PDB file of C-alpha atoms and ligand atoms in Angstrom:
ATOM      1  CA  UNK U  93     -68.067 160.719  30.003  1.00  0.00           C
ATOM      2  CA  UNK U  94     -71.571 159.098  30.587  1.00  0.00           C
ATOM      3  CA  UNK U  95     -71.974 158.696  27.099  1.00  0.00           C
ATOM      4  CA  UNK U  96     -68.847 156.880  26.839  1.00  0.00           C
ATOM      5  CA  UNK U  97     -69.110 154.401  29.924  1.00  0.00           C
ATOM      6  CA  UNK U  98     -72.640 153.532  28.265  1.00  0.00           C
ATOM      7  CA  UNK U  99     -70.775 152.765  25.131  1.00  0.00           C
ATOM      8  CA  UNK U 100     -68.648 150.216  27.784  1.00  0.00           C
ATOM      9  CA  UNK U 101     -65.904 152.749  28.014  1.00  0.00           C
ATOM     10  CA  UNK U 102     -63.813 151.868  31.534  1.00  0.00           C
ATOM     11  CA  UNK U 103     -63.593 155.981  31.849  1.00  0.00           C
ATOM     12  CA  UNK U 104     -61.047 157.254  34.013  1.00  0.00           C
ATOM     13  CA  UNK U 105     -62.042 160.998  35.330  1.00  0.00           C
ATOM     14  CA  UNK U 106     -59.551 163.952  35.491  1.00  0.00           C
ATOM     15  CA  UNK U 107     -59.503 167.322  37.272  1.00  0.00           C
ATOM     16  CA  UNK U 108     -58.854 168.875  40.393  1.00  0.00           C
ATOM     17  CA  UNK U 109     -61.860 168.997  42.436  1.00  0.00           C
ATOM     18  CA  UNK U 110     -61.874 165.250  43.950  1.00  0.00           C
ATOM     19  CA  UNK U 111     -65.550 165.974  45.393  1.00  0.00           C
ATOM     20  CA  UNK U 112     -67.114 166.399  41.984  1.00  0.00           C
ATOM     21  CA  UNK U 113     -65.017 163.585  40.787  1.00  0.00           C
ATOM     22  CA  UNK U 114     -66.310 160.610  42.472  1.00  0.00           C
ATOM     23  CA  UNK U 115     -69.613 162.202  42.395  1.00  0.00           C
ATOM     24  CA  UNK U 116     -69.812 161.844  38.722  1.00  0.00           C
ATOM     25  CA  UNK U 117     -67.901 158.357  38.590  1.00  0.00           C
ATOM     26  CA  UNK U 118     -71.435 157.448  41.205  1.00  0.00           C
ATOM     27  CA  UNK U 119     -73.614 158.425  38.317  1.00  0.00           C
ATOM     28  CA  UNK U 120     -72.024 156.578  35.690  1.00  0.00           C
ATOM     29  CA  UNK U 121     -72.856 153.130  34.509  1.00  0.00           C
ATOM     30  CA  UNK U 122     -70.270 149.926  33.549  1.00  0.00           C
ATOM     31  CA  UNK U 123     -67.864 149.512  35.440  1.00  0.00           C
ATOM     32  CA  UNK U 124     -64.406 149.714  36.332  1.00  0.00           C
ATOM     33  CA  UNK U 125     -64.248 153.552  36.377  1.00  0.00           C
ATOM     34  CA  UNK U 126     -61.749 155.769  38.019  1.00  0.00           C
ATOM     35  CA  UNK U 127     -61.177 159.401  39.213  1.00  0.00           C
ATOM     36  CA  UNK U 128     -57.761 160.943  38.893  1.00  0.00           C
ATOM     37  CA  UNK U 129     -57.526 164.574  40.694  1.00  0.00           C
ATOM     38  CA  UNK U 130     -54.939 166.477  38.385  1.00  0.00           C
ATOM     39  CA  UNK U 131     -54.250 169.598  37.601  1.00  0.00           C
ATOM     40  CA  UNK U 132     -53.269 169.058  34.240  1.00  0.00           C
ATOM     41  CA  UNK U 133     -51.115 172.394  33.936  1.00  0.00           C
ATOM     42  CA  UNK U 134     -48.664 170.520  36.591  1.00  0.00           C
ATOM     43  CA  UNK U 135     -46.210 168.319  34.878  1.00  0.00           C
ATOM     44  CA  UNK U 136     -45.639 166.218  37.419  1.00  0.00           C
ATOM     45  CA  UNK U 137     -48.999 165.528  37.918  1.00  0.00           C
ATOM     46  CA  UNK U 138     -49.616 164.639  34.333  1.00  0.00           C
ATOM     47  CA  UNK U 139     -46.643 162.251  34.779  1.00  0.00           C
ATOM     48  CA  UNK U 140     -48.445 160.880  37.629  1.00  0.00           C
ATOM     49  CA  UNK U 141     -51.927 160.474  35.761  1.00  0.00           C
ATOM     50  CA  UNK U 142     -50.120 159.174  32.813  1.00  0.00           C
ATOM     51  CA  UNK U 143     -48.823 156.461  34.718  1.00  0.00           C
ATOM     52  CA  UNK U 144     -51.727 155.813  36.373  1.00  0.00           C
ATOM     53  CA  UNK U 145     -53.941 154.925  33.172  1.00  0.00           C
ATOM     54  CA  UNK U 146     -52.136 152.595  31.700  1.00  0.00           C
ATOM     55  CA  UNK U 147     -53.016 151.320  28.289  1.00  0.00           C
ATOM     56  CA  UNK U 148     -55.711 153.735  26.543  1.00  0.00           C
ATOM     57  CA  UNK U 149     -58.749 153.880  23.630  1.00  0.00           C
ATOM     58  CA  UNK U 150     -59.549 157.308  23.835  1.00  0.00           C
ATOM     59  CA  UNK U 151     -58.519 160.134  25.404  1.00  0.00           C
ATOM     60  CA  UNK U 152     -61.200 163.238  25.391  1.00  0.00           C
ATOM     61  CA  UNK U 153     -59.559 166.831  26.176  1.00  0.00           C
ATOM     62  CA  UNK U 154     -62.334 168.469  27.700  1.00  0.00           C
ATOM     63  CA  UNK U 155     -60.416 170.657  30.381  1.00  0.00           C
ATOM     64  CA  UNK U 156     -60.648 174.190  29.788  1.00  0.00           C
ATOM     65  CA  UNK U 157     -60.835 177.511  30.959  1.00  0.00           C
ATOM     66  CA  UNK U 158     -62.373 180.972  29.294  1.00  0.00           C
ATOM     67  CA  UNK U 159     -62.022 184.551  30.138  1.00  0.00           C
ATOM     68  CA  UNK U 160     -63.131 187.555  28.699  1.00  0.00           C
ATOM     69  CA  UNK U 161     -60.336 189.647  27.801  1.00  0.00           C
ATOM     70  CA  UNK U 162     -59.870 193.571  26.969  1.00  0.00           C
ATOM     71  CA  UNK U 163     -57.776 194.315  24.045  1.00  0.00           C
ATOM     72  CA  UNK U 164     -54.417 195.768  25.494  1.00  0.00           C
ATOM     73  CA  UNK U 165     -54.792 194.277  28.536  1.00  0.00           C
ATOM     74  CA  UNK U 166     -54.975 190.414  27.428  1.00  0.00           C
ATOM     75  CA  UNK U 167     -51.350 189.431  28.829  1.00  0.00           C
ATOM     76  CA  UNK U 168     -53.346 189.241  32.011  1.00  0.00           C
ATOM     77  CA  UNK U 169     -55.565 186.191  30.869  1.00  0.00           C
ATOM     78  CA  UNK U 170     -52.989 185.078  28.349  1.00  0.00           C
ATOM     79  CA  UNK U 171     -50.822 182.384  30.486  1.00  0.00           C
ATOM     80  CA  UNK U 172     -53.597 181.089  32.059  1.00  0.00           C
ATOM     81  CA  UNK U 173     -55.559 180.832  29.308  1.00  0.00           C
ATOM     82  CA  UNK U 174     -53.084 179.204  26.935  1.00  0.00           C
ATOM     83  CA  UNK U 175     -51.637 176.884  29.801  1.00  0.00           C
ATOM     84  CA  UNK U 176     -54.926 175.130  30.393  1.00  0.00           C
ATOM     85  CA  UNK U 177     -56.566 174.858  26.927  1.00  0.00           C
ATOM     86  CA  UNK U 178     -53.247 174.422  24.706  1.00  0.00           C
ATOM     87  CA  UNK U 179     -50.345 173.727  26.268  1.00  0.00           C
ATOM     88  CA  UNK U 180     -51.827 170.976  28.492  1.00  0.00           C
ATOM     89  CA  UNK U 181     -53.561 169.278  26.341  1.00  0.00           C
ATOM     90  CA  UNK U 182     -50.580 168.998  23.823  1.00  0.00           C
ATOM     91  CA  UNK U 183     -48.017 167.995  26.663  1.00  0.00           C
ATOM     92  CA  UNK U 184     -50.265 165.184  27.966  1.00  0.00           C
ATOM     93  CA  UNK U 185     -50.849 163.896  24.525  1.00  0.00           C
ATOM     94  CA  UNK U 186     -47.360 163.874  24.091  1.00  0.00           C
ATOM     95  CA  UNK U 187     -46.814 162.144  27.326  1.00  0.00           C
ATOM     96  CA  UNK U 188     -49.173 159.262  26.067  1.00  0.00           C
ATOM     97  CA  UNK U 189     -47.355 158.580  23.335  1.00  0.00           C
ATOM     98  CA  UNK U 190     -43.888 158.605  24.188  1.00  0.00           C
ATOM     99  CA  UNK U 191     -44.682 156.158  27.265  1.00  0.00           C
ATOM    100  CA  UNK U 192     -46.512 154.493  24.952  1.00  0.00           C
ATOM    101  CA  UNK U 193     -50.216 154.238  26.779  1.00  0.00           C
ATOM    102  CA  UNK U 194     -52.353 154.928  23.018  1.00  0.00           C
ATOM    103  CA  UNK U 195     -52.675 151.901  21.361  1.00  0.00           C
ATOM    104  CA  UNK U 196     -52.386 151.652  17.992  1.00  0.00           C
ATOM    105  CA  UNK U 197     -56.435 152.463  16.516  1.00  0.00           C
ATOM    106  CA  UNK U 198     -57.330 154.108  19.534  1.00  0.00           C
ATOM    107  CA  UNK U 199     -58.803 158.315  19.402  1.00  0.00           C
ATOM    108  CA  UNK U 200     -57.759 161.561  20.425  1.00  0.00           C
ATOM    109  CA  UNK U 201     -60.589 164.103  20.907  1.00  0.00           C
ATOM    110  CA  UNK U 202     -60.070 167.853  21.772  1.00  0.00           C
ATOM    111  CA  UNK U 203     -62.693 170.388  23.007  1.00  0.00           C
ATOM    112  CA  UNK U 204     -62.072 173.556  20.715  1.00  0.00           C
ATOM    113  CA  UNK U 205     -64.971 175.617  20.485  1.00  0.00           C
ATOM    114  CA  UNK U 206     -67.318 177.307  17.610  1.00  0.00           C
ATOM    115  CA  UNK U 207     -64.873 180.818  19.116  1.00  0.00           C
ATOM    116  CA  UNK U 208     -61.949 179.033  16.795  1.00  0.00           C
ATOM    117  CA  UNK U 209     -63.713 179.963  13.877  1.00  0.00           C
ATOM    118  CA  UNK U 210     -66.087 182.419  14.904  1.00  0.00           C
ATOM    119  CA  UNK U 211     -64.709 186.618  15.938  1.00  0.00           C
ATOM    120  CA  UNK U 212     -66.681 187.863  19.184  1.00  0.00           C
ATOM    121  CA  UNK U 213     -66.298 190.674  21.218  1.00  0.00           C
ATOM    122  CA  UNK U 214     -63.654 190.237  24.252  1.00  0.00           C
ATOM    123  CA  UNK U 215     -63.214 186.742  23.362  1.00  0.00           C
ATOM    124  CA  UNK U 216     -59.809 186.960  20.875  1.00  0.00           C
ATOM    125  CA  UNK U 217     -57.214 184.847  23.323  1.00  0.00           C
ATOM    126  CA  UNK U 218     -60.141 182.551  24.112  1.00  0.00           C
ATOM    127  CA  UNK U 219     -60.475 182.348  20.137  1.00  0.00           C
ATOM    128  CA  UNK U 220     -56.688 181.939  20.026  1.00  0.00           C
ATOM    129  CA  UNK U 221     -56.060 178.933  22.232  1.00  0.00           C
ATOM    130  CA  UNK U 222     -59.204 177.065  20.693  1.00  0.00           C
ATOM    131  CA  UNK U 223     -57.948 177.454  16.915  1.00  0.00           C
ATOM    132  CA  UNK U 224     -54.363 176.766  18.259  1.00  0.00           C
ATOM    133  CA  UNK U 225     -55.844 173.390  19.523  1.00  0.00           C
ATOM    134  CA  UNK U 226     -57.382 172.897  15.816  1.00  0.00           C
ATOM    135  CA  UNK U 227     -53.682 173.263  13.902  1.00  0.00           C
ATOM    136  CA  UNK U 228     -52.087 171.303  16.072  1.00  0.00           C
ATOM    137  CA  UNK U 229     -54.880 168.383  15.623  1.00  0.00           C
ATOM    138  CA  UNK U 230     -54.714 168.564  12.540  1.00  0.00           C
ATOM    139  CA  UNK U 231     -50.920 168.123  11.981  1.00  0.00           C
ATOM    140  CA  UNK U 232     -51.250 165.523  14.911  1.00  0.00           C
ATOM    141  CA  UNK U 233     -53.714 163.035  12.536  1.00  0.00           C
ATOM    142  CA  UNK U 234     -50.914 163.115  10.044  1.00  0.00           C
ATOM    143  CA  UNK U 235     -48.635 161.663  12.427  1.00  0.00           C
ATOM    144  CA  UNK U 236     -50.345 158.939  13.909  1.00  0.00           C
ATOM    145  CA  UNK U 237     -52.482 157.901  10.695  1.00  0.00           C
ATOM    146  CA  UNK U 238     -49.515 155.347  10.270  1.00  0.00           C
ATOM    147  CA  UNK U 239     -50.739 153.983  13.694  1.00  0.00           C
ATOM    148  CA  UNK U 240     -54.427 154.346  12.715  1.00  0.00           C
ATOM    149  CA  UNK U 241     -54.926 156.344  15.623  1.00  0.00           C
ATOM    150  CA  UNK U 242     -57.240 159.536  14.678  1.00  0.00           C
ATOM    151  CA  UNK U 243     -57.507 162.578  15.623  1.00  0.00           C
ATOM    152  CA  UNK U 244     -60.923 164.899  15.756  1.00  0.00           C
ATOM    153  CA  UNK U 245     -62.075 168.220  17.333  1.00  0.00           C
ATOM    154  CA  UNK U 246     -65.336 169.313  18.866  1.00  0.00           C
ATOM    155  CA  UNK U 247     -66.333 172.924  18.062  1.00  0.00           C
ATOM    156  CA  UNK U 248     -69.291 173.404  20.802  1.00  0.00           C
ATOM    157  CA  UNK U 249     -71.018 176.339  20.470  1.00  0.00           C
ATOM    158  CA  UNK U 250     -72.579 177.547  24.039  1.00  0.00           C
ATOM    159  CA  UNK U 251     -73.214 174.874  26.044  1.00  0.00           C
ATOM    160  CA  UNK U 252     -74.898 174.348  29.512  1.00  0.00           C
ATOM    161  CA  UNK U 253     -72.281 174.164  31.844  1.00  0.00           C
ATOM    162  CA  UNK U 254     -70.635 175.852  34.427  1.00  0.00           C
ATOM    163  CA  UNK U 255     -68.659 177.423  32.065  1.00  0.00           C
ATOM    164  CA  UNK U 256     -71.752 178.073  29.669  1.00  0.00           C
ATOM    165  CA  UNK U 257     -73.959 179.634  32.555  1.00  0.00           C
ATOM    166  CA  UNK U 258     -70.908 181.889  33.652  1.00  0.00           C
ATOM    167  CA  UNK U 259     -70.424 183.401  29.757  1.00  0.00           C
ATOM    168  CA  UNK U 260     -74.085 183.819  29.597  1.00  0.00           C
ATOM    169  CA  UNK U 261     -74.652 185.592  33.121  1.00  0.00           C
ATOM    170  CA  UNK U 262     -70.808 187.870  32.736  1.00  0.00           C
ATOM    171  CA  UNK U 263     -72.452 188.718  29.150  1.00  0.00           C
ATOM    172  CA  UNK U 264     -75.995 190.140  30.669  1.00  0.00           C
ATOM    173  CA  UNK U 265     -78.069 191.764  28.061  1.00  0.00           C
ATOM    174  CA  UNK U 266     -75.779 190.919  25.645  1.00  0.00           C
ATOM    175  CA  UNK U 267     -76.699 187.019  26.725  1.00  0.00           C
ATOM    176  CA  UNK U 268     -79.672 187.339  25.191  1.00  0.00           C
ATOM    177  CA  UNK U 269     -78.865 187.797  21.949  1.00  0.00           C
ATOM    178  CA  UNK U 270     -76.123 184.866  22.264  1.00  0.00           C
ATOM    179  CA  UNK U 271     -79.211 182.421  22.824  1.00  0.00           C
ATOM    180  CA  UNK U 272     -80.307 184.354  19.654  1.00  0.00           C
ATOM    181  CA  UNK U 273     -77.714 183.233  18.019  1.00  0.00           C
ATOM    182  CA  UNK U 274     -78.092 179.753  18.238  1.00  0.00           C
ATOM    183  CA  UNK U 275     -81.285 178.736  16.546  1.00  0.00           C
ATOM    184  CA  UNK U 276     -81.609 175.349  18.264  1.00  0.00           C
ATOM    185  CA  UNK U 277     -81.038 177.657  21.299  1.00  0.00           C
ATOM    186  CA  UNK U 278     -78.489 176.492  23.852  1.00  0.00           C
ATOM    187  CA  UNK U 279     -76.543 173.018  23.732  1.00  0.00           C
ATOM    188  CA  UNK U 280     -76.833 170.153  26.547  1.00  0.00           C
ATOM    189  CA  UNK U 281     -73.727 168.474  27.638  1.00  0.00           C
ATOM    190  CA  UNK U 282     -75.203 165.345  26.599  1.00  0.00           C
ATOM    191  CA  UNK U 283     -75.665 167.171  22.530  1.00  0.00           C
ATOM    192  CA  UNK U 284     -72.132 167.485  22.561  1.00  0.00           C
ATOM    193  CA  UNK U 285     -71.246 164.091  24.506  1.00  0.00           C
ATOM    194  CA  UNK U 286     -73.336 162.156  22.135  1.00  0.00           C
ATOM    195  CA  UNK U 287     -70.634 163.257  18.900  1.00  0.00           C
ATOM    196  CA  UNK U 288     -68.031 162.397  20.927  1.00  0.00           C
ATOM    197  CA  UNK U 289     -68.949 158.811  21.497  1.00  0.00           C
ATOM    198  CA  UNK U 290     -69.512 159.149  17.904  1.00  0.00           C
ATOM    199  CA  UNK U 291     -66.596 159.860  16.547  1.00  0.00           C
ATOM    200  CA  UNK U 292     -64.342 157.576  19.342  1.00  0.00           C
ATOM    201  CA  UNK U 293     -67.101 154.640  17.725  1.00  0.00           C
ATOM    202  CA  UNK U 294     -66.107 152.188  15.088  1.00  0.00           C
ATOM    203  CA  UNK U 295     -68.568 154.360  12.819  1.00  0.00           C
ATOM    204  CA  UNK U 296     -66.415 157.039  12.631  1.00  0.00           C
ATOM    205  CA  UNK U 297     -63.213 155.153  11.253  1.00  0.00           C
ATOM    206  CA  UNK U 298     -62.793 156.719   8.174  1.00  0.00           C
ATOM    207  CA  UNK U 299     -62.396 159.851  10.084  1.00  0.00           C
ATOM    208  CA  UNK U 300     -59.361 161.759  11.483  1.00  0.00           C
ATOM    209  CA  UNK U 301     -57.683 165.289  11.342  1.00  0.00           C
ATOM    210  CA  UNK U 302     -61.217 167.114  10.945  1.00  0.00           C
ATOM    211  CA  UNK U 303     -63.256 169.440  13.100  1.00  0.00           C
ATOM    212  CA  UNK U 304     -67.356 168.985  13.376  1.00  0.00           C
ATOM    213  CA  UNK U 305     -69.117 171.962  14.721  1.00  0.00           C
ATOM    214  CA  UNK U 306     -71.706 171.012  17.539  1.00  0.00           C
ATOM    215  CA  UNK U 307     -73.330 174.557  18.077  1.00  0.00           C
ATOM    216  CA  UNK U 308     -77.511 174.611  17.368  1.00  0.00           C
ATOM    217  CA  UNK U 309     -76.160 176.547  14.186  1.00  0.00           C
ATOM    218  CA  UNK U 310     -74.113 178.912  15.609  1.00  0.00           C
ATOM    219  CA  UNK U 311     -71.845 178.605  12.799  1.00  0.00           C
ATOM    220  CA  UNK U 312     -75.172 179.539  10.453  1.00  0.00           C
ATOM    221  CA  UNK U 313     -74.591 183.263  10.738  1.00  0.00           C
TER     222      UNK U 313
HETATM  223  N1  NAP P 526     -69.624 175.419  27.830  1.00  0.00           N
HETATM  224  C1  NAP P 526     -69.499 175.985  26.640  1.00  0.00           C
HETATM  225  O1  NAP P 526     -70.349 176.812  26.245  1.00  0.00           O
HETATM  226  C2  NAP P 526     -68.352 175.641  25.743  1.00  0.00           C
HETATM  227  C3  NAP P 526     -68.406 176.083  24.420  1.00  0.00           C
HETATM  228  C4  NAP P 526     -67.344 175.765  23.570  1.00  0.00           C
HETATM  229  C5  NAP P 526     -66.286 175.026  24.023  1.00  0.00           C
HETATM  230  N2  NAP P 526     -66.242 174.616  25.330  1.00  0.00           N
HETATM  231  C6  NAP P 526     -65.076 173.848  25.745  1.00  0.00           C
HETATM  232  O2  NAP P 526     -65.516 172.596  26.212  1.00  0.00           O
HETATM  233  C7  NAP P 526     -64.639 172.119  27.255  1.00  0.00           C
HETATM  234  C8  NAP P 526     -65.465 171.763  28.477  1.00  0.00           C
HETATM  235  O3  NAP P 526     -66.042 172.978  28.963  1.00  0.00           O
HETATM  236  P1  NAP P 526     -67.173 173.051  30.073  1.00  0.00           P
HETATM  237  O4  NAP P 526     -68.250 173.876  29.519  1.00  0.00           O
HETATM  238  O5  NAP P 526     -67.466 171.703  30.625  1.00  0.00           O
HETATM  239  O6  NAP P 526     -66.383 173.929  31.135  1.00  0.00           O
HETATM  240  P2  NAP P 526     -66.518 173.963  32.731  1.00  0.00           P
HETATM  241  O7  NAP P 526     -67.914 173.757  33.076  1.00  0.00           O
HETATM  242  O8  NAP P 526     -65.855 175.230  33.179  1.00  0.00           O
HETATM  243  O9  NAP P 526     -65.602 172.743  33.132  1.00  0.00           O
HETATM  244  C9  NAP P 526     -64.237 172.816  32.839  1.00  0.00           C
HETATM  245  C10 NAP P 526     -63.616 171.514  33.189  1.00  0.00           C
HETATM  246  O10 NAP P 526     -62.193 171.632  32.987  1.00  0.00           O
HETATM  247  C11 NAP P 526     -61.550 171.129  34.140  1.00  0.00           C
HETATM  248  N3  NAP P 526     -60.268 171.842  34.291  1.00  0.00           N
HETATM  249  C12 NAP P 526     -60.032 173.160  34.134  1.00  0.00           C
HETATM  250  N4  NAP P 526     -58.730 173.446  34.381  1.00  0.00           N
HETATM  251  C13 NAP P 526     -58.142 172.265  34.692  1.00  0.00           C
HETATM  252  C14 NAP P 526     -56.820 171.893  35.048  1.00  0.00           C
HETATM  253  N5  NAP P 526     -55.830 172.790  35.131  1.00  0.00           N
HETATM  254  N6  NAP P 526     -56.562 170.597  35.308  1.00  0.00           N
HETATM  255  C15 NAP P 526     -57.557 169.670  35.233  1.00  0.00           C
HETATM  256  N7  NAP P 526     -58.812 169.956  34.894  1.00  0.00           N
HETATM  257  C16 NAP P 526     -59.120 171.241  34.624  1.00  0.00           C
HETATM  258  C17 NAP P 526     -62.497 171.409  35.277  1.00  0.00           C
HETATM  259  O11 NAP P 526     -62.309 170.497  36.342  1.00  0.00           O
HETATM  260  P3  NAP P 526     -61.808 170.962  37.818  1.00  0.00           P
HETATM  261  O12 NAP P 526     -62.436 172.276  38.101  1.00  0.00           O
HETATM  262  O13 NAP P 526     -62.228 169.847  38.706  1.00  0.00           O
HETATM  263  O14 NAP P 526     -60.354 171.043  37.683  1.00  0.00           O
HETATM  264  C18 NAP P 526     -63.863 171.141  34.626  1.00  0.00           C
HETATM  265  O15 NAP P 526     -64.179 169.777  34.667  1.00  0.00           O
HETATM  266  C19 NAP P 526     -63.648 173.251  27.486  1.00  0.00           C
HETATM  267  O16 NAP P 526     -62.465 172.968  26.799  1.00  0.00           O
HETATM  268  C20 NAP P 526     -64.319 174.464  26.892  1.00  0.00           C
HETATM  269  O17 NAP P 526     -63.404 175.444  26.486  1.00  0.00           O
HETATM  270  C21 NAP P 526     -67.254 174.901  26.191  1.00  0.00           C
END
């Protein structure tokens, strides 16, 4: 999000813990910024935040969730897991466009991850909602080429985040060799925001319906 109020971005800021919210809005620059507290699983809160933004440029899914899960036992993490990282972000989208907020030339950006692509251990429904995200992009930037609006996925590989730190300290020994695994060695937020405000630039025009791995070569092995 900092990336894209530097780019002059007016960047409204979704999720559900208000605190952290406005704290982040504080540290960005511009202006005219905004925090929405949503839980974007909630329908009527979606309908709410749709509302609520109006005409839009870009819209970045970066909401998600990850578990581990144990083969036989994943209809535990299942719901949860494909509620937050697929069938939100598909439902607001859809929202957007049938109350009309994306403008015609404006991007769509979606968070998968380098787990679409890439089998792990404990990680298949994880893997699942991620590529589901990628198929449904994909068919997306066919429909709204007409409109010029495009359509692109992120596939981060581990990132330092909340979510990062968590996968790295539930995976213990086994964390180390994830670092291993990424040859630039773990991603900033900032490596991953920086090819987002690419591809929602003017520079990336001539692109829609493709995926661009962000992952310190991850994807190498
Ligand atoms: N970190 C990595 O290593 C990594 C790697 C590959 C892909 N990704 C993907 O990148 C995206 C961002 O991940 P992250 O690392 O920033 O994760 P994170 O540190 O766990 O943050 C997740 C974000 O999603 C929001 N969120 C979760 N459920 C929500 C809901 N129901 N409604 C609204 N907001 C919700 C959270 O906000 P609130 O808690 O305020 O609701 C939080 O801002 C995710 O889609 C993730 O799957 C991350």
């Amino acid at each position: 999000m900092r990336a894209l109020a530097c780019d002059g971005y007016e960047v409204m800021l979704v999720g559900r813990d208000a605190e952290r919210l406005e704290r982040v809005q504080r540290s960005l620059g511009g202006a005219g910024h905004e925090c929405v507290r949503c839980d974007l699983t909630r329908p009527a809160e979606r309908e709410e935040l749709v509302r609520r933004a109006g005409k839009v440029d870009a819209v970045v899914h970066a909401a998600g969730v990850h578990s581990f899960t144990i083969p036989g036992r994943t209809d535990r993490q299942f719901e949860r897991i494909f509620a937050t990282n697929v069938e939100a972000p598909i439902a607001l989208t859809s929202d957007l466009l049938a109350s009309g907020s994306l403008v015609d030339g404006s991007v769509i950006v979606f968070l998968s991850s380098a787990a679409a692509v890439i089998g792990s251990r404990m990680t298949s429904v994880y893997s699942a909602s991620k590529s589901a995200v990628l198929g449904y992009a994909r068919g997306l930037a066919a429909d709204l080429a007409p409109r010029r609006i495009r359509v692109l996925s992120v596939l981060p590989g581990l990132v330092e985040t909340p979510m990062g730190t968590r996968i790295l300290d539930q995976t213990g020994d086994a964390g180390s060799g994830l670092r291993q695994q990424h040859p630039l060695g773990i991603g900033r937020p900032e490596d991953i925001a920086g090819v987002i405000a690419f591809l929602c630039s003017p520079r990336a025009k001539w692109m829609t319906g493709t995926e661009i791995a962000v992952d310190g070569g991850y994807s190498l092995r």
